Short mmCIF file of C-alpha atoms in Angstrom, two decimals:
data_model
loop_
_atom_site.label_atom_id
_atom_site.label_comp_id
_atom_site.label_asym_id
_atom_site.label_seq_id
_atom_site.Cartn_x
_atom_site.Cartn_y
_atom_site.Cartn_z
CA UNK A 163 -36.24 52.88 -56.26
CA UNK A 164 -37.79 53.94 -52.92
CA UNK A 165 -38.65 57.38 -52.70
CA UNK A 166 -36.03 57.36 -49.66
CA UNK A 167 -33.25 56.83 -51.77
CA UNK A 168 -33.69 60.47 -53.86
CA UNK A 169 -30.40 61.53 -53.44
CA UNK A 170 -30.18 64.79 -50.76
CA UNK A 171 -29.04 68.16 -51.44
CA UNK A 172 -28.16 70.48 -48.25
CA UNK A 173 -30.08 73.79 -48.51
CA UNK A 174 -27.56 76.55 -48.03
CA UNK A 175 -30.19 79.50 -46.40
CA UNK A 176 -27.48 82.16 -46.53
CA UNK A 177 -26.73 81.76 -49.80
CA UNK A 178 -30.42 81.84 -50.99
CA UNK A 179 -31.25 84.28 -49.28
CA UNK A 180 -28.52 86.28 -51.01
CA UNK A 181 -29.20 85.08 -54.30
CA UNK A 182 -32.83 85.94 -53.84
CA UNK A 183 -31.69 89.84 -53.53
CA UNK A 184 -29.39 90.03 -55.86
CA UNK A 185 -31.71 88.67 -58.91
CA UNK A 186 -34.90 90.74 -56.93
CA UNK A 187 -32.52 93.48 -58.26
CA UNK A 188 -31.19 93.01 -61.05
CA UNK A 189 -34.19 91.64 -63.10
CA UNK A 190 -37.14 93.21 -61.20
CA UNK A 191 -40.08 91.82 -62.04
CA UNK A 192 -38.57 89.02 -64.54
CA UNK A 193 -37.70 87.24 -61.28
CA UNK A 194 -40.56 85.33 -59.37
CA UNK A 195 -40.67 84.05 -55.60
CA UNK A 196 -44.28 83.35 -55.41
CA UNK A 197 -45.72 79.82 -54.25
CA UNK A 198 -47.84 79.38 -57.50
CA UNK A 199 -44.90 80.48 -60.05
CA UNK A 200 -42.19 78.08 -57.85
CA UNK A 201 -44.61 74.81 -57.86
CA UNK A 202 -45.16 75.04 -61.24
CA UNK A 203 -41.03 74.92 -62.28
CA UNK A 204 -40.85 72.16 -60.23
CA UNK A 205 -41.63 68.35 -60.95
CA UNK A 206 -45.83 67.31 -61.00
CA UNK A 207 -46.03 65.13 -63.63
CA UNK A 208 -45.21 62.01 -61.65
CA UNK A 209 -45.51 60.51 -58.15
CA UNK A 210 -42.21 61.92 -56.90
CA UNK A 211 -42.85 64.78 -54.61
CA UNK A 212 -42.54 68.29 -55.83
CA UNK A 213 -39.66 70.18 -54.54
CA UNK A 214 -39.96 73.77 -55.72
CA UNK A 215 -36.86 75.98 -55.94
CA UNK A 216 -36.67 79.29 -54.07
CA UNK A 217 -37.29 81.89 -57.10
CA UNK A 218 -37.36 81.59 -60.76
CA UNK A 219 -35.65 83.76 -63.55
CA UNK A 220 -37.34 84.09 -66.47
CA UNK A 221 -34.00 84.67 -68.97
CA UNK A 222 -33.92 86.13 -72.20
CA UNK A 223 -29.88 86.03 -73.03
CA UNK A 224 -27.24 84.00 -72.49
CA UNK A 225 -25.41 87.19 -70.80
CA UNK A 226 -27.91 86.99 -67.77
CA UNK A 227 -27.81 83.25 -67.44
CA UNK A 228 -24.47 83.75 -67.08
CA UNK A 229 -24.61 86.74 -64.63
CA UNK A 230 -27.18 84.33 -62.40
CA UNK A 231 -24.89 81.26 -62.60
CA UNK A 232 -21.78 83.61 -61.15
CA UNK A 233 -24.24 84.78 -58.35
CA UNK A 234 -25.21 81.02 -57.86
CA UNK A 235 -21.69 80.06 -57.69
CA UNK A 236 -20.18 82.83 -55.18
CA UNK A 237 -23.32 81.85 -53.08
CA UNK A 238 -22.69 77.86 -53.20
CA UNK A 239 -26.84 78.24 -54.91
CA UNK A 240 -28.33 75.47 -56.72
CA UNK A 241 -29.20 76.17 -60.69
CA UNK A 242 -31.90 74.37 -62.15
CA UNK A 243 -32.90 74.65 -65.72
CA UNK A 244 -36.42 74.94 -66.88
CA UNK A 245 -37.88 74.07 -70.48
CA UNK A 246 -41.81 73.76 -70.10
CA UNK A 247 -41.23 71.00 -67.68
CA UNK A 248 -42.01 68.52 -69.60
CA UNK A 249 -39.72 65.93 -68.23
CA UNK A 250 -40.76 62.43 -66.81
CA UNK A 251 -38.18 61.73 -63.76
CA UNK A 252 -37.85 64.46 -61.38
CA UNK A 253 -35.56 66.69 -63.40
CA UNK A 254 -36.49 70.05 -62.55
CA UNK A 255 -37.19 69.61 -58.98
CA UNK A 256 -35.05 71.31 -56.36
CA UNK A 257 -33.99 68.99 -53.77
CA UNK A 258 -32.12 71.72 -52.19
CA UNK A 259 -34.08 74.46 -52.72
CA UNK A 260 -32.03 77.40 -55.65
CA UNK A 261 -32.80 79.34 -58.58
CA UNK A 262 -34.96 77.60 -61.27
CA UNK A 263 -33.88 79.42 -64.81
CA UNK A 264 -36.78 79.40 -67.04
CA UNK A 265 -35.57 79.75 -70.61
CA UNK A 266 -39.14 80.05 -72.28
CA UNK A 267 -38.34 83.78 -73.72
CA UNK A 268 -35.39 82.64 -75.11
CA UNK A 269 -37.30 82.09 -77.74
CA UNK A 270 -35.39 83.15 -81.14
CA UNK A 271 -35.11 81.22 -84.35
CA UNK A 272 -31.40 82.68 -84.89
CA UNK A 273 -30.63 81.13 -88.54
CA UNK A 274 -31.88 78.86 -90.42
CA UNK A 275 -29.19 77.64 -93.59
CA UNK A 276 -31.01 75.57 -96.45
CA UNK A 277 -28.41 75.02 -97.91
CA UNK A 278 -26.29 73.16 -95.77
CA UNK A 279 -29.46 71.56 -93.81
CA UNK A 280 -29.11 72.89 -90.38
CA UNK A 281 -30.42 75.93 -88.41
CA UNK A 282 -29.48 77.56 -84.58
CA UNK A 283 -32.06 78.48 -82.40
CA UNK A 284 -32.08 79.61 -78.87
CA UNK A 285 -33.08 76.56 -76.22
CA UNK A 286 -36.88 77.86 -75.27
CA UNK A 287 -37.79 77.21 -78.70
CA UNK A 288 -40.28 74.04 -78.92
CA UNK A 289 -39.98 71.96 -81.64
CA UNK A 290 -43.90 72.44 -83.28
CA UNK A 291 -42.50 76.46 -83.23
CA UNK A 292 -39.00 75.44 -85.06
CA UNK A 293 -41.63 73.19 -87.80
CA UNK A 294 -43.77 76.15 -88.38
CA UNK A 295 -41.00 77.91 -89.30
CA UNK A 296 -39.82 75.85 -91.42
CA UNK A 297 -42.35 74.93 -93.33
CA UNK A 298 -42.07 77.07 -96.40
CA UNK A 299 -38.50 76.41 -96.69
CA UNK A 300 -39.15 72.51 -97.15
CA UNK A 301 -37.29 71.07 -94.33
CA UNK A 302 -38.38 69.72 -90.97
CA UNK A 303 -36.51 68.95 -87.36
CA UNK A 304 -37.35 65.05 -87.33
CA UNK A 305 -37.35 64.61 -83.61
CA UNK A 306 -40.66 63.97 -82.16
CA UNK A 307 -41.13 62.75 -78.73
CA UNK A 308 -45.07 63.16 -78.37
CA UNK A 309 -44.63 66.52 -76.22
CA UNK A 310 -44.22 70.05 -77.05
CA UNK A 311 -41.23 70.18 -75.54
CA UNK A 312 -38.37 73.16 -75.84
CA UNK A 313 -35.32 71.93 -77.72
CA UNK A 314 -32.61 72.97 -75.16
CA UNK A 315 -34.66 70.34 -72.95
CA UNK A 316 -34.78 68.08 -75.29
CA UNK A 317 -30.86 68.13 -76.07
CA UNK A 318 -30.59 68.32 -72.08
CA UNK A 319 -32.83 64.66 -71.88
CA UNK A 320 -31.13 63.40 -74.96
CA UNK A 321 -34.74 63.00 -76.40
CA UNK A 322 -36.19 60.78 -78.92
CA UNK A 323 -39.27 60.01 -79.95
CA UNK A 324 -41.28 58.47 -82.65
CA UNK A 325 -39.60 58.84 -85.62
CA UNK A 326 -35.55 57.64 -84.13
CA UNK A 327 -35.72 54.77 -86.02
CA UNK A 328 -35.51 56.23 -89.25
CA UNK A 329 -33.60 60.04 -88.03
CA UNK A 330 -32.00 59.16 -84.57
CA UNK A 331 -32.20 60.97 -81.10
CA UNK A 332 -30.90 64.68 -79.88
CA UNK A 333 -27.55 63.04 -79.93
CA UNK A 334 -27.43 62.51 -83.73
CA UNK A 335 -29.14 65.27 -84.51
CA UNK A 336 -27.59 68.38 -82.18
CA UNK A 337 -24.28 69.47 -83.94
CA UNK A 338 -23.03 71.98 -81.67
CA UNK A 339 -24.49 73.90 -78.71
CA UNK A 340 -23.70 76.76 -76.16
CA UNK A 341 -24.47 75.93 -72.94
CA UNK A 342 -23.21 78.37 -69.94
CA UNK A 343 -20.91 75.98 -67.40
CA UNK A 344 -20.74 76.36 -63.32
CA UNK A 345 -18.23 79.04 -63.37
CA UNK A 346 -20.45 81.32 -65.44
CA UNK A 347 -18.60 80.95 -68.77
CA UNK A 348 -19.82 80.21 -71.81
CA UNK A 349 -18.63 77.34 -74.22
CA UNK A 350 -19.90 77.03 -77.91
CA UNK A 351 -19.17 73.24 -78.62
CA UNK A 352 -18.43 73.02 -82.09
CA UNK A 353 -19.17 74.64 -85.70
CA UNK A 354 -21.36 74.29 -88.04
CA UNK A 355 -19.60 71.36 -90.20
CA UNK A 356 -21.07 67.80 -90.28
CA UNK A 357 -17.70 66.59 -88.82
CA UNK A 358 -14.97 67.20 -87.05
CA UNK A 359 -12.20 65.39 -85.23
CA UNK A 360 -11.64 68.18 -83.24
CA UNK A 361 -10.92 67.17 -79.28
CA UNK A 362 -12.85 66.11 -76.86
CA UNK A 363 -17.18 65.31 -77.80
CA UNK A 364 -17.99 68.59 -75.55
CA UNK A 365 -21.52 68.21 -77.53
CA UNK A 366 -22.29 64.68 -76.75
CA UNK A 367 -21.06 65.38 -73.28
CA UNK A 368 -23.91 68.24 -72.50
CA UNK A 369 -26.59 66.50 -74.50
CA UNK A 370 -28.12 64.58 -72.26
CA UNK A 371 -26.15 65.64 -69.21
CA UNK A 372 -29.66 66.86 -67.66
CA UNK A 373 -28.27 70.36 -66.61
CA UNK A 374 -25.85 68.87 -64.24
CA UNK A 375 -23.26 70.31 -65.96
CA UNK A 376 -24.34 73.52 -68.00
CA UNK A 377 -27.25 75.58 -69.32
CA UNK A 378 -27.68 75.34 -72.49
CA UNK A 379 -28.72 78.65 -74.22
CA UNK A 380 -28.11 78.24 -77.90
CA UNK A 381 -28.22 74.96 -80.64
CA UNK A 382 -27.80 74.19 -83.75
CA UNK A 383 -29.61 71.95 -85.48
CA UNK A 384 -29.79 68.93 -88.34
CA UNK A 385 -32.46 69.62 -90.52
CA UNK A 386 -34.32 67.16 -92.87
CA UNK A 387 -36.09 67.33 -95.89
CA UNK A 388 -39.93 67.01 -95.77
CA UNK A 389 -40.43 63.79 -97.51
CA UNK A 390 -42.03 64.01 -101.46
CA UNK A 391 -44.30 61.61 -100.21
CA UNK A 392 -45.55 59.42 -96.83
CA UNK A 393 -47.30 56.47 -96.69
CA UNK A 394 -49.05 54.55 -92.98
CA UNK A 395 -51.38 52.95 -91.24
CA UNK A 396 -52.26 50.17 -88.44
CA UNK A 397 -51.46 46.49 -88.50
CA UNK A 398 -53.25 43.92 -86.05
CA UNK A 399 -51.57 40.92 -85.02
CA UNK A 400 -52.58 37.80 -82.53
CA UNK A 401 -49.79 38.34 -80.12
CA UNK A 402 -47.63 40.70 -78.76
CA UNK A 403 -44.43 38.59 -80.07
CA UNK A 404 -46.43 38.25 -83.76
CA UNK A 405 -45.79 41.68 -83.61
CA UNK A 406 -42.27 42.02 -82.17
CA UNK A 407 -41.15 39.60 -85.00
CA UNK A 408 -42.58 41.20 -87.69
CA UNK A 409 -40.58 44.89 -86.48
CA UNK A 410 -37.70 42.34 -86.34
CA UNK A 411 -38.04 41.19 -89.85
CA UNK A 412 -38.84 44.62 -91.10
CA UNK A 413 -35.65 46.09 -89.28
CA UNK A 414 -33.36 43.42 -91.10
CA UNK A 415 -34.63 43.18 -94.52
CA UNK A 416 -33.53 47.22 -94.53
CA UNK A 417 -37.22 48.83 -94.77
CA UNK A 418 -36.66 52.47 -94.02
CA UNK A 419 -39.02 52.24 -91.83
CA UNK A 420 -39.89 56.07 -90.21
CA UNK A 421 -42.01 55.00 -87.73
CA UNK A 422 -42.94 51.64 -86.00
CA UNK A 423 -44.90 51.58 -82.77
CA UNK A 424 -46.03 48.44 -80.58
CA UNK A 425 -49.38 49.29 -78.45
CA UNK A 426 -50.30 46.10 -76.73
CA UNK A 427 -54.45 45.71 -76.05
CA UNK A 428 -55.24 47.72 -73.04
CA UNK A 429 -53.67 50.19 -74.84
CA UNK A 430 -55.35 49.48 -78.14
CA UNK A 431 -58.42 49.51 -75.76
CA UNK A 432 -58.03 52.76 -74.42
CA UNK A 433 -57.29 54.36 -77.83
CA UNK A 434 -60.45 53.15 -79.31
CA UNK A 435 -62.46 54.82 -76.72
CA UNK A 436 -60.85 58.22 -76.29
CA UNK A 437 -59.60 58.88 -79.95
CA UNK A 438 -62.70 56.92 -81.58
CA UNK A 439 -60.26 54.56 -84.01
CA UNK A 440 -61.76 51.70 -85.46
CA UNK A 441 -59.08 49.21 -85.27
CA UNK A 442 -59.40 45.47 -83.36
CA UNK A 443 -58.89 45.63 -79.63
CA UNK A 444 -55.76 43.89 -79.72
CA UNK A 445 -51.98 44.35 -80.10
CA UNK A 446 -51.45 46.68 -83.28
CA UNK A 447 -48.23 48.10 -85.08
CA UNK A 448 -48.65 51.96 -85.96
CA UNK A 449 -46.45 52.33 -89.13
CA UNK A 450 -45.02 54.93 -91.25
CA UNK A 451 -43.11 55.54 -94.63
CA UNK A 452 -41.46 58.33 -96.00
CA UNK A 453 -39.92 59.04 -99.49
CA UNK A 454 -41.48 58.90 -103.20
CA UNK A 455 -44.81 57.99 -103.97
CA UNK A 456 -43.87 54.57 -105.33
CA UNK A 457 -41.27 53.91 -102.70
CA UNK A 458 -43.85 54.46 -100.16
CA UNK A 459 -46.44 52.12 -101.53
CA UNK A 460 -43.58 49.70 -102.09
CA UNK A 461 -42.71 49.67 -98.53
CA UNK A 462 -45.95 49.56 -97.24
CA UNK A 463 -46.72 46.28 -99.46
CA UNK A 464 -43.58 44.57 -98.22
CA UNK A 465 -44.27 45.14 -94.42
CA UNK A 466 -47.83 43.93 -95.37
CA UNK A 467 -46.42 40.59 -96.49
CA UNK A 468 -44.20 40.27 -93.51
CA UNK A 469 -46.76 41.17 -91.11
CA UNK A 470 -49.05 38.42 -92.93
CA UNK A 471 -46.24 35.48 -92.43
CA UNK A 472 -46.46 36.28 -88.91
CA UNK A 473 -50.19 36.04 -88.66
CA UNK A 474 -50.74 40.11 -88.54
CA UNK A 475 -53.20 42.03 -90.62
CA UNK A 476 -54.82 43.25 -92.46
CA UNK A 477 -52.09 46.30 -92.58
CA UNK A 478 -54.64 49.35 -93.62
CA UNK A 479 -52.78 52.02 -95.24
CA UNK A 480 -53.22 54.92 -96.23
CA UNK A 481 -51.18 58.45 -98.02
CA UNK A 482 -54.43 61.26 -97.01
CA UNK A 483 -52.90 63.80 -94.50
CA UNK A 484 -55.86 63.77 -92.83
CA UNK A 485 -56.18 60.01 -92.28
CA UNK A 486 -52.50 59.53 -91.20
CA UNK A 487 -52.69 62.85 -88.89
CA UNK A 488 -55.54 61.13 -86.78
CA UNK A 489 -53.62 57.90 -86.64
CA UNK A 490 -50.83 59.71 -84.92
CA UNK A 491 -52.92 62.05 -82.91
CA UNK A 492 -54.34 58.88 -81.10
CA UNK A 493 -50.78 57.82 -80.79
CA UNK A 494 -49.55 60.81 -79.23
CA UNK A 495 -53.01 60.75 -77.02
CA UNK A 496 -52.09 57.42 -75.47
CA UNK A 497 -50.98 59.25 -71.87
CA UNK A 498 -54.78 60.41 -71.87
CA UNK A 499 -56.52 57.38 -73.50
CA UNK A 500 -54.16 55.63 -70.51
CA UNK A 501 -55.93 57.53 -67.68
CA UNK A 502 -59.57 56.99 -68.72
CA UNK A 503 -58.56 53.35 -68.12
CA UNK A 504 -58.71 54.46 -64.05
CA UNK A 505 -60.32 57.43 -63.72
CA UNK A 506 -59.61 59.77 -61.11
CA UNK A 507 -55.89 58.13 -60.90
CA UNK A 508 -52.49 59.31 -62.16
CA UNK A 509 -50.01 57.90 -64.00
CA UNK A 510 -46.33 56.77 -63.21
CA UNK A 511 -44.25 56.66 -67.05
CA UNK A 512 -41.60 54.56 -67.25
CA UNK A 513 -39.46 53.15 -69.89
CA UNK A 514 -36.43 50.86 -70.91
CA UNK A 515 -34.92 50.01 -73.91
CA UNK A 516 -33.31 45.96 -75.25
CA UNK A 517 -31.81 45.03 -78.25
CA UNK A 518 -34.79 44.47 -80.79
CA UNK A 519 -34.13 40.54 -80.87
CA UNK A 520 -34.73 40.55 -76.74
CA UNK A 521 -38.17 43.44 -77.61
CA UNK A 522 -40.61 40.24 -77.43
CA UNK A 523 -39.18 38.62 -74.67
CA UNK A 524 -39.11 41.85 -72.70
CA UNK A 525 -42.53 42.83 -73.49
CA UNK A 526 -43.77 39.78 -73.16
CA UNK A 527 -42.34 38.96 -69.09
CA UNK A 528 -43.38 42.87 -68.32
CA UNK A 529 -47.33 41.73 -69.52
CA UNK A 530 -46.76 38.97 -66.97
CA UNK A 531 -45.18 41.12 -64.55
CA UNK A 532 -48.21 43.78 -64.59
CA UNK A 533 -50.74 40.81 -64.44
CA UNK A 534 -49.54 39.03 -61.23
CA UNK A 535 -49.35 42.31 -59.50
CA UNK A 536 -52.96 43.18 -60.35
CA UNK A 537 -51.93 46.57 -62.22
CA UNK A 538 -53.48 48.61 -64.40
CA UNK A 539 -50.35 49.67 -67.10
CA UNK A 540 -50.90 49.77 -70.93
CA UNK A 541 -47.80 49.33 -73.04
CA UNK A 542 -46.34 51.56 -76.03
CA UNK A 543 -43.33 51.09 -77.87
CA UNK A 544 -40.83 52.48 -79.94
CA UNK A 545 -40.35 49.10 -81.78
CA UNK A 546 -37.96 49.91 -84.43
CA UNK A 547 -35.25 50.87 -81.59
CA UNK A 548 -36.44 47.91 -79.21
CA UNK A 549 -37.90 50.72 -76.68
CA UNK A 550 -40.57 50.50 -74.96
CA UNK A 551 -43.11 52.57 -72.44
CA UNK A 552 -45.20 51.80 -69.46
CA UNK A 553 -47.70 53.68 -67.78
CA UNK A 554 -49.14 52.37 -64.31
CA UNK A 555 -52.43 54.11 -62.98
CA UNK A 556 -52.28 54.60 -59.28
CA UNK A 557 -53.32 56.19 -56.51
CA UNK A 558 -50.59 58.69 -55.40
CA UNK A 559 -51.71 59.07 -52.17
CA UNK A 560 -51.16 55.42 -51.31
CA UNK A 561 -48.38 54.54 -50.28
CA UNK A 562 -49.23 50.53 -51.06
CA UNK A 563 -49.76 51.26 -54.54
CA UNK A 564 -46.49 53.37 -54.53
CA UNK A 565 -44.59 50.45 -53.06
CA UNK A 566 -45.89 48.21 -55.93
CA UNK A 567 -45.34 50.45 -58.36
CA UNK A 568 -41.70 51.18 -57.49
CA UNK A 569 -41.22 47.22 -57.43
CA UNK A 570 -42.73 46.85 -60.42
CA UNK A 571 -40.27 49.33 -62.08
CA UNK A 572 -37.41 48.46 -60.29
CA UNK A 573 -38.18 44.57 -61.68
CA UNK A 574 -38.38 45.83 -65.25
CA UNK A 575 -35.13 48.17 -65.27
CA UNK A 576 -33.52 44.93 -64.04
CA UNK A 577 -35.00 43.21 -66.50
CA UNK A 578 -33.94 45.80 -69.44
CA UNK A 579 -30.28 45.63 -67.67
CA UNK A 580 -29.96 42.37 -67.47
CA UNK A 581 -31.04 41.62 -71.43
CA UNK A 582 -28.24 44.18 -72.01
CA UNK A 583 -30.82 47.09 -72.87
CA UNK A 584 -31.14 50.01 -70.55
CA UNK A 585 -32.64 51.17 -67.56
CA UNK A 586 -34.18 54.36 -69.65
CA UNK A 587 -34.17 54.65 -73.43
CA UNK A 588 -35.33 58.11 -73.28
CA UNK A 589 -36.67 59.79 -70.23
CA UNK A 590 -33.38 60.13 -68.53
CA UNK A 591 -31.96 59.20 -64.91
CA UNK A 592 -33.15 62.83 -63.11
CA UNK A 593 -34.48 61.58 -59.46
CA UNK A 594 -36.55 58.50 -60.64
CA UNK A 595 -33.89 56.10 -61.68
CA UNK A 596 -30.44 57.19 -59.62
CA UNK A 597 -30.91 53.79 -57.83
CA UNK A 598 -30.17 51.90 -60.86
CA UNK A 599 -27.44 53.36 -62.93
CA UNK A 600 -24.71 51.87 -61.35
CA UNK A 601 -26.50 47.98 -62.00
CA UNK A 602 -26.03 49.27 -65.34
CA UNK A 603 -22.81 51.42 -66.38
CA UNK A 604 -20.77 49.60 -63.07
CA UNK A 605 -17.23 52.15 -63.18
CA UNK A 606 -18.72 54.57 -65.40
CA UNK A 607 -20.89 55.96 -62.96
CA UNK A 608 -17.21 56.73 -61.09
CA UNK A 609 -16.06 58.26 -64.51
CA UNK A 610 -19.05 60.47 -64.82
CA UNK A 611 -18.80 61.95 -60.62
CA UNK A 612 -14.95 62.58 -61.56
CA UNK A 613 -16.24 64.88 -65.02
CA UNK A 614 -19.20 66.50 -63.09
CA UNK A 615 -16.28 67.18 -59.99
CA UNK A 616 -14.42 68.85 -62.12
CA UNK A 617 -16.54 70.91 -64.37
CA UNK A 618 -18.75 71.60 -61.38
CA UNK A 619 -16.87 71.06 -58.01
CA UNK A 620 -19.56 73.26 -55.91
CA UNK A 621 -22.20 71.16 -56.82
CA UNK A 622 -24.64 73.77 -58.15
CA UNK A 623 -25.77 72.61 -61.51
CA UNK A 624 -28.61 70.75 -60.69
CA UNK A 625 -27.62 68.89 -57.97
CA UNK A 626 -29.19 65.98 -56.46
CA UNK A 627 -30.04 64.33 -60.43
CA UNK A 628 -28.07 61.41 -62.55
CA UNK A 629 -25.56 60.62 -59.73
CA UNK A 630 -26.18 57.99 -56.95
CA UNK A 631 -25.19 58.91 -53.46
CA UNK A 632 -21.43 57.85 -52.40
CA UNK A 633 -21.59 54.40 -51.38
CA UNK A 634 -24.06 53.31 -53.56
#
């Protein structure tokens, strides 16, 4: 998608301008307009160009986000929520200018209910914070998606991560959330109980709704227990599709799998070098098991002997903490090992997701795809859910190596689309990938402007994200 297609948001000056005095007011110095405080709430950590909002309000209940969205609204004011900005497609930016609401001191750990597995927590808590916490009463929040990111923007990007093959996404694991709606009221979704056939999905609705239709302020959570024992290592294999059939295999003979990541070579490469792993510099599977000691072992033995039919291995495994925790840390290091690959350049993320039988085939024609255009772009995958990540090293201030880059994403969304996967598997539509949504949900794009019409009909709830101009 061309950087000319970001869809447009009219700036309303009056209405700022307004706003601005009314929050200068009532939250003195809790309310920011400088240049430094506004660039960072917006979006840097990607080619698309930052668009700062006009002030930011640093919240710390869901009364005031409530008393700034009413402000917003008589005003006609863009809102934009703010988690540590973590976010991979434009989502915080403010394409017409507003009030960015920066929900890092709502910060509370409000319950937490062994018992029944669960916990609520306000949204600026990250997820390492909610694990500390946690840690004595023998549960964990599984999600993991490499970042320290807040929760509430986690259940606002429908988030994944590592470990989804084994524990799901936000969406499986959010069972009810407050989130404060365009009119400045505040909804609580659901209760505490694992089910309910109770109406409408108002949960699943607002997670991953990318604040374009509430701010969330409160959630509560699916908790897990920490496993007796886990079990993982690395696993070389001769080709990328070695590999892809062995997650394949591993998927279907019911291995409960926690965690199983494709890095292709250049990746593998750049790992070796910045996290000092000594592992062959070729495509590897990063694995891990969770459960009892023996189940552990057993698993890891049985993914050993399908990794060996398919010409991978040795799979090295191991159960030390220590060993496992540097495994991972390289894993989670892969956006940095990625940029010592071109130094001095940044990096444009990107990801899709096929069903796992179409994973080898995808991978496979993307490889080709990055070596015709002369790129630089290691791969990593989420295997186990047939997801996978590129990053392509650029120069941002050319605008030939933009143009490539954009037509090198656009062919691989297509690509995803067209093997019936998905134009993003986890980062979200924001700004980055409006221009393809409609290849992919066709009507539904339609259904979703009528919902966001009429639960926001002035437009203020992060405007200018998800939807595709009319007409497109």
């Amino acid at each position: 998608m061309a950087l000319s297609d970001l869809n447009p948001v009219e700036r309303n000056e009056e209405g700022i301008a307004a706003v601005l005095g009314i929050l200068k007011q009532t939250l003195g110095e809790r309310f920011q307009t400088g240049q430094a405080v506004r660039s960072q709430h917006a979006h840097t950590t990607t080619y698309i160009p930052t668009q700062a909002p006009d002030g930011v309000a640093f919240v710390e209940s869901t009364a005031e986000v409530q008393e700034i969205v009413r402000a917003c609204a008589a005003h006609r004011v863009p809102v934009i929520a703010f988690g540590v900005g973590s976010s991979l497609e434009g989502h915080t930016n403010a394409p017409g200018g507003g009030i960015s609401i920066d929900t890092s001191r709502m910060n509370r750990i409000l319950a937490v209910n062994p018992e029944d597995l669960d916990c609520t927590v306000e949204p600026g808590v990250t997820r390492e914070d909610l694990n500390r916490h946690l840690r004595d009463t023998g549960l964990f929040f599984p999600i993991d998606p490499g970042a320290n990111a807040s929760l509430g923007g986690m259940a606002a990007t429908r988030a994944s991560g590592t470990n989804a093959v084994r524990y799901g996404t936000m969406r499986e694991n959010v069972l009810s959330l407050t989130a404060v709606m365009a009119d400045g009221e505040a909804v609580t979704t659901g209760k505490r109980a694992k089910k309910s056939s109770a109406g409408y999905d108002l949960t699943r609705l607002l997670i991953g709704s990318e604040g374009t239709l509430g701010v969330i302020t409160a959630l509560t959570l699916r908790l897990q227990g920490i496993p007796q024992a886990i079990s993982g290592g690395v696993c070389p294999f001769p080709s990328l599709e070695a590999a892809c059939k062995t997650v394949i295999a591993t998927i279907q003979m019911g291995i409960p799998v926690a965690r199983i990541e494709l890095v292709n070579a250049l990746q593998m490469r750049a790992m070796k070098n910045y996290s000092k792993l000594d592992y062959p510099e070729g495509p590897c599977l990063f694995v891990e098991f969770h459960g009892s000691d023996a189940g552990v072992a057993e698993q890891a033995e049985t993914f050993g002997m399908i990794a060996e039919e398919n010409g991978g291995g040795p799979f090295l495994w191991t159960s030390v903490a220590e060993e496992r925790t540097k495994l991972w840390k390289a894993r989670h290091d892969a956006y940095w090992s990625s940029l010592t690959l071109r130094p001095g350049a940044k990096g444009l993320s990107t990801d899709v997701c096929v069903p796992i039988s179409r994973l080898a085939e995808c991978v496979t024609e993307t490889e080709a795809d990055i070596a015709e255009m002369g790129l630089i772009a290691p791969i990593v995958g989420h295997a186990g859910d047939g997801n996978f990540h590129v990053l392509v090293l650029m120069d941002v201030d050319n605008p030939q190596e933009i143009a490539l880059a954009e037509k090198f994403v656009a062919r691989l969304n297509m690509r995803a689309i067209a093997m019936e996967g998905t134009c993003t598997g986890e980062h979200g539509i924001g700004q980055g990938k409006i221009g393809f949504l409609r290849h992919e949900l066709g009507h539904g794009v339609d259904i979703m402007r009528t919902i966001k019409q009429a639960l926001d009909p002035l437009n203020i709830m992060n405007p200018g994200k998800i939807l595709p101009r009319v007409g497109h």
